[in-house]
């Protein structure tokens, strides 16, 4: 996504005291740069902005439902740790990307409910349920993630959708499956390293899916 004409870069805590304040002041194409530290917030994003963490800032949700909910299309998130969410760490809509984040101590990890999303190079630990849940998405890419289950049910769970690419993820020690595929129409599952799970890849209903 190209930055919009006249896009702004905003800093937290330099320009704004909270991340949500910076989000509320932003428009499509803006970038928010967040310095290291702990931010006790649950964030909602409705526009196509980029959030960049410097020094892995921590978003401590303090038991609220979501760490970060992206309701609009085209947002980007890079370099944050999200913890203590009672439902999902992160939820994304269409054309979003979550990269180089650490999700730990949450009930669930990333909820991919849009299409053409990218979930790349994230680390998951101490997730109680599912680390990456893909529901009805199309043409999304799940790649290069490190999932250390330890009590989570499934590493990557796909329920419905089409043309999903799941590649080069490292998944270990889930109580059920490393990758669970149900009602997937088209896609590929390639080069994943799955260790210590009850089932490596659990297949329910597939059409035109390559597994290598």
mmCIF file of C-alpha atoms in Angstrom:
data_model
loop_
_atom_site.group_PDB
_atom_site.id
_atom_site.type_symbol
_atom_site.label_atom_id
_atom_site.label_comp_id
_atom_site.label_asym_id
_atom_site.label_seq_id
_atom_site.Cartn_x
_atom_site.Cartn_y
_atom_site.Cartn_z
ATOM 1 C CA UNK A 1 0.000 0.000 0.000
ATOM 2 C CA UNK A 2 1.450 3.387 -0.991
ATOM 3 C CA UNK A 3 1.241 6.192 1.578
ATOM 4 C CA UNK A 4 -1.538 8.666 0.934
ATOM 5 C CA UNK A 5 -0.608 12.121 -0.265
ATOM 6 C CA UNK A 6 0.158 14.282 2.752
ATOM 7 C CA UNK A 7 0.415 11.295 5.106
ATOM 8 C CA UNK A 8 1.705 12.066 8.596
ATOM 9 C CA UNK A 9 4.002 10.279 11.021
ATOM 10 C CA UNK A 10 2.929 10.507 14.654
ATOM 11 C CA UNK A 11 4.903 9.405 17.702
ATOM 12 C CA UNK A 12 3.899 7.952 21.060
ATOM 13 C CA UNK A 13 4.587 9.202 23.664
ATOM 14 C CA UNK A 14 6.241 12.135 21.851
ATOM 15 C CA UNK A 15 3.160 13.580 20.131
ATOM 16 C CA UNK A 16 0.420 11.650 21.931
ATOM 17 C CA UNK A 17 0.209 10.230 25.426
ATOM 18 C CA UNK A 18 -1.600 7.044 24.373
ATOM 19 C CA UNK A 19 -1.551 4.892 21.254
ATOM 20 C CA UNK A 20 -5.321 5.139 20.913
ATOM 21 C CA UNK A 21 -5.129 8.948 20.924
ATOM 22 C CA UNK A 22 -2.653 8.776 18.035
ATOM 23 C CA UNK A 23 -4.893 6.321 16.177
ATOM 24 C CA UNK A 24 -7.930 8.564 16.631
ATOM 25 C CA UNK A 25 -6.006 11.506 15.159
ATOM 26 C CA UNK A 26 -4.780 9.544 12.130
ATOM 27 C CA UNK A 27 -6.054 9.169 8.587
ATOM 28 C CA UNK A 28 -5.448 6.588 5.865
ATOM 29 C CA UNK A 29 -1.755 6.345 5.013
ATOM 30 C CA UNK A 30 -0.481 7.740 8.326
ATOM 31 C CA UNK A 31 2.233 6.007 10.364
ATOM 32 C CA UNK A 32 2.360 5.810 14.158
ATOM 33 C CA UNK A 33 5.753 5.085 15.736
ATOM 34 C CA UNK A 34 5.556 3.814 19.317
ATOM 35 C CA UNK A 35 8.568 3.883 21.637
ATOM 36 C CA UNK A 36 9.518 1.051 23.999
ATOM 37 C CA UNK A 37 7.494 0.838 27.194
ATOM 38 C CA UNK A 38 4.278 -0.662 28.533
ATOM 39 C CA UNK A 39 0.933 0.707 27.365
ATOM 40 C CA UNK A 40 -2.172 -0.401 29.274
ATOM 41 C CA UNK A 41 -4.592 -0.154 26.374
ATOM 42 C CA UNK A 42 -7.022 -2.105 24.215
ATOM 43 C CA UNK A 43 -6.810 -0.614 20.717
ATOM 44 C CA UNK A 44 -9.360 -0.181 17.916
ATOM 45 C CA UNK A 45 -8.256 0.796 14.412
ATOM 46 C CA UNK A 46 -10.687 1.757 11.658
ATOM 47 C CA UNK A 47 -8.387 3.169 8.956
ATOM 48 C CA UNK A 48 -5.474 2.084 6.789
ATOM 49 C CA UNK A 49 -2.598 3.137 9.031
ATOM 50 C CA UNK A 50 0.742 1.598 9.967
ATOM 51 C CA UNK A 51 1.721 0.993 13.597
ATOM 52 C CA UNK A 52 5.453 0.457 14.155
ATOM 53 C CA UNK A 53 6.925 -0.505 17.506
ATOM 54 C CA UNK A 54 10.507 0.517 18.325
ATOM 55 C CA UNK A 55 12.157 -1.680 20.947
ATOM 56 C CA UNK A 56 9.132 -4.028 21.180
ATOM 57 C CA UNK A 57 6.658 -1.902 23.170
ATOM 58 C CA UNK A 58 4.196 -3.922 25.266
ATOM 59 C CA UNK A 59 0.440 -3.574 24.918
ATOM 60 C CA UNK A 60 -0.945 -4.936 28.188
ATOM 61 C CA UNK A 61 -4.664 -5.377 27.670
ATOM 62 C CA UNK A 62 -5.268 -6.044 31.390
ATOM 63 C CA UNK A 63 -7.956 -8.676 30.803
ATOM 64 C CA UNK A 64 -10.037 -6.857 28.187
ATOM 65 C CA UNK A 65 -11.330 -8.748 25.147
ATOM 66 C CA UNK A 66 -8.930 -7.621 22.402
ATOM 67 C CA UNK A 67 -5.399 -6.337 22.307
ATOM 68 C CA UNK A 68 -5.776 -4.703 18.881
ATOM 69 C CA UNK A 69 -8.885 -4.901 16.697
ATOM 70 C CA UNK A 70 -8.440 -3.792 13.085
ATOM 71 C CA UNK A 71 -11.966 -3.165 11.823
ATOM 72 C CA UNK A 72 -10.968 -1.443 8.579
ATOM 73 C CA UNK A 73 -8.925 -2.633 5.618
ATOM 74 C CA UNK A 74 -5.288 -1.953 4.837
ATOM 75 C CA UNK A 75 -3.681 -1.601 8.291
ATOM 76 C CA UNK A 76 -0.150 -2.751 9.201
ATOM 77 C CA UNK A 77 1.309 -3.747 12.581
ATOM 78 C CA UNK A 78 5.006 -4.361 13.223
ATOM 79 C CA UNK A 79 7.092 -4.958 16.316
ATOM 80 C CA UNK A 80 4.748 -5.119 19.328
ATOM 81 C CA UNK A 81 4.229 -7.493 22.223
ATOM 82 C CA UNK A 82 0.583 -8.064 23.153
ATOM 83 C CA UNK A 83 -0.349 -9.698 26.449
ATOM 84 C CA UNK A 84 -3.275 -10.384 28.822
ATOM 85 C CA UNK A 85 -6.138 -10.344 26.288
ATOM 86 C CA UNK A 86 -9.132 -12.396 27.423
ATOM 87 C CA UNK A 87 -10.255 -13.183 23.845
ATOM 88 C CA UNK A 88 -8.018 -12.397 20.847
ATOM 89 C CA UNK A 89 -4.618 -10.755 20.948
ATOM 90 C CA UNK A 90 -5.186 -9.264 17.485
ATOM 91 C CA UNK A 91 -8.117 -9.326 15.050
ATOM 92 C CA UNK A 92 -7.629 -8.253 11.423
ATOM 93 C CA UNK A 93 -9.908 -7.370 8.508
ATOM 94 C CA UNK A 94 -9.073 -7.259 4.757
ATOM 95 C CA UNK A 95 -5.619 -6.409 3.375
ATOM 96 C CA UNK A 96 -3.954 -6.212 6.785
ATOM 97 C CA UNK A 97 -0.502 -7.376 7.889
ATOM 98 C CA UNK A 98 0.862 -8.404 11.290
ATOM 99 C CA UNK A 99 4.623 -8.907 11.331
ATOM 100 C CA UNK A 100 7.411 -9.386 13.882
ATOM 101 C CA UNK A 101 5.132 -9.300 16.925
ATOM 102 C CA UNK A 102 5.205 -11.331 20.145
ATOM 103 C CA UNK A 103 1.882 -12.619 21.493
ATOM 104 C CA UNK A 104 1.983 -14.215 24.882
ATOM 105 C CA UNK A 105 -0.271 -14.793 27.839
ATOM 106 C CA UNK A 106 -3.520 -14.350 25.876
ATOM 107 C CA UNK A 107 -6.554 -16.602 25.466
ATOM 108 C CA UNK A 108 -6.231 -16.655 21.648
ATOM 109 C CA UNK A 109 -3.678 -15.317 19.202
ATOM 110 C CA UNK A 110 -4.503 -13.711 15.830
ATOM 111 C CA UNK A 111 -7.980 -13.854 14.303
ATOM 112 C CA UNK A 112 -7.794 -13.624 10.494
ATOM 113 C CA UNK A 113 -11.297 -12.833 9.299
ATOM 114 C CA UNK A 114 -10.492 -10.852 6.163
ATOM 115 C CA UNK A 115 -8.895 -11.605 2.817
ATOM 116 C CA UNK A 116 -5.415 -10.956 1.415
ATOM 117 C CA UNK A 117 -3.970 -10.719 4.915
ATOM 118 C CA UNK A 118 -0.370 -11.445 5.881
ATOM 119 C CA UNK A 119 0.655 -12.966 9.236
ATOM 120 C CA UNK A 120 4.432 -13.249 9.169
ATOM 121 C CA UNK A 121 7.369 -13.799 11.524
ATOM 122 C CA UNK A 122 5.391 -13.587 14.771
ATOM 123 C CA UNK A 123 6.108 -15.484 17.992
ATOM 124 C CA UNK A 124 3.352 -17.107 20.079
ATOM 125 C CA UNK A 125 3.660 -18.525 23.587
ATOM 126 C CA UNK A 126 1.337 -19.246 26.515
ATOM 127 C CA UNK A 127 -1.794 -19.007 24.353
ATOM 128 C CA UNK A 128 -4.689 -20.859 25.983
ATOM 129 C CA UNK A 129 -6.694 -21.748 22.869
ATOM 130 C CA UNK A 130 -5.733 -21.265 19.182
ATOM 131 C CA UNK A 131 -2.673 -19.284 18.109
ATOM 132 C CA UNK A 132 -3.777 -18.341 14.563
ATOM 133 C CA UNK A 133 -7.445 -18.739 13.668
ATOM 134 C CA UNK A 134 -8.409 -18.231 10.007
ATOM 135 C CA UNK A 135 -12.138 -18.022 9.352
ATOM 136 C CA UNK A 136 -13.594 -17.665 5.861
ATOM 137 C CA UNK A 137 -10.577 -15.770 4.544
ATOM 138 C CA UNK A 138 -9.285 -15.769 0.971
ATOM 139 C CA UNK A 139 -5.786 -15.379 -0.461
ATOM 140 C CA UNK A 140 -4.154 -14.864 2.918
ATOM 141 C CA UNK A 141 -0.566 -15.791 3.793
ATOM 142 C CA UNK A 142 0.541 -17.353 7.098
ATOM 143 C CA UNK A 143 4.316 -17.731 7.056
ATOM 144 C CA UNK A 144 7.438 -17.840 9.190
ATOM 145 C CA UNK A 145 5.662 -17.834 12.555
ATOM 146 C CA UNK A 146 7.028 -19.507 15.684
ATOM 147 C CA UNK A 147 4.374 -21.187 17.792
ATOM 148 C CA UNK A 148 5.302 -22.837 21.077
ATOM 149 C CA UNK A 149 2.004 -24.375 22.112
ATOM 150 C CA UNK A 150 2.316 -25.352 25.786
ATOM 151 C CA UNK A 151 -1.372 -25.888 26.571
ATOM 152 C CA UNK A 152 -2.839 -24.291 23.416
ATOM 153 C CA UNK A 153 -5.193 -26.501 21.404
ATOM 154 C CA UNK A 154 -4.137 -25.784 17.815
ATOM 155 C CA UNK A 155 -1.270 -23.872 16.281
ATOM 156 C CA UNK A 156 -3.038 -22.778 13.083
ATOM 157 C CA UNK A 157 -6.765 -23.458 12.671
ATOM 158 C CA UNK A 158 -8.471 -22.858 9.322
ATOM 159 C CA UNK A 159 -12.269 -22.975 9.176
ATOM 160 C CA UNK A 160 -13.584 -22.155 5.715
ATOM 161 C CA UNK A 161 -11.949 -19.970 3.094
ATOM 162 C CA UNK A 162 -9.989 -20.293 -0.110
ATOM 163 C CA UNK A 163 -6.468 -20.073 -1.484
ATOM 164 C CA UNK A 164 -4.705 -19.863 1.862
ATOM 165 C CA UNK A 165 -0.915 -20.243 1.974
ATOM 166 C CA UNK A 166 0.564 -21.741 5.159
ATOM 167 C CA UNK A 167 4.326 -22.039 4.887
ATOM 168 C CA UNK A 168 7.536 -22.347 6.886
ATOM 169 C CA UNK A 169 5.964 -22.058 10.315
ATOM 170 C CA UNK A 170 7.565 -23.696 13.357
ATOM 171 C CA UNK A 171 4.912 -25.269 15.587
ATOM 172 C CA UNK A 172 5.545 -27.290 18.726
ATOM 173 C CA UNK A 173 3.796 -28.811 21.749
ATOM 174 C CA UNK A 174 0.141 -28.087 21.073
ATOM 175 C CA UNK A 175 -2.404 -30.295 22.840
ATOM 176 C CA UNK A 176 -4.290 -31.056 19.603
ATOM 177 C CA UNK A 177 -2.987 -30.197 16.128
ATOM 178 C CA UNK A 178 -0.137 -28.245 14.682
ATOM 179 C CA UNK A 179 -2.323 -27.264 11.710
ATOM 180 C CA UNK A 180 -6.085 -27.947 11.487
ATOM 181 C CA UNK A 181 -7.768 -27.613 8.071
ATOM 182 C CA UNK A 182 -11.534 -27.692 7.644
ATOM 183 C CA UNK A 183 -13.564 -26.634 4.582
ATOM 184 C CA UNK A 184 -10.614 -25.111 2.742
ATOM 185 C CA UNK A 185 -11.002 -24.645 -1.006
ATOM 186 C CA UNK A 186 -7.605 -24.110 -2.620
ATOM 187 C CA UNK A 187 -4.247 -23.348 -1.090
ATOM 188 C CA UNK A 188 -0.918 -24.806 -0.100
ATOM 189 C CA UNK A 189 0.706 -26.059 3.087
ATOM 190 C CA UNK A 190 4.440 -26.098 2.554
ATOM 191 C CA UNK A 191 7.631 -26.509 4.566
ATOM 192 C CA UNK A 192 6.129 -26.336 8.053
ATOM 193 C CA UNK A 193 8.074 -27.821 10.978
ATOM 194 C CA UNK A 194 5.687 -29.474 13.463
ATOM 195 C CA UNK A 195 6.969 -31.219 16.592
ATOM 196 C CA UNK A 196 5.410 -32.651 19.744
ATOM 197 C CA UNK A 197 1.748 -32.107 18.765
ATOM 198 C CA UNK A 198 -0.943 -34.779 19.113
ATOM 199 C CA UNK A 199 -1.624 -34.419 15.364
ATOM 200 C CA UNK A 200 0.742 -32.790 12.917
ATOM 201 C CA UNK A 201 -1.795 -31.736 10.260
ATOM 202 C CA UNK A 202 -5.427 -32.592 10.992
ATOM 203 C CA UNK A 203 -7.544 -32.764 7.828
ATOM 204 C CA UNK A 204 -11.333 -32.530 7.800
ATOM 205 C CA UNK A 205 -12.501 -31.224 4.429
ATOM 206 C CA UNK A 206 -10.239 -29.998 1.615
ATOM 207 C CA UNK A 207 -10.471 -29.212 -2.094
ATOM 208 C CA UNK A 208 -7.455 -28.422 -4.276
ATOM 209 C CA UNK A 209 -4.984 -28.032 -1.406
ATOM 210 C CA UNK A 210 -1.318 -28.986 -1.843
ATOM 211 C CA UNK A 211 0.474 -30.326 1.241
ATOM 212 C CA UNK A 212 4.242 -30.729 0.962
#
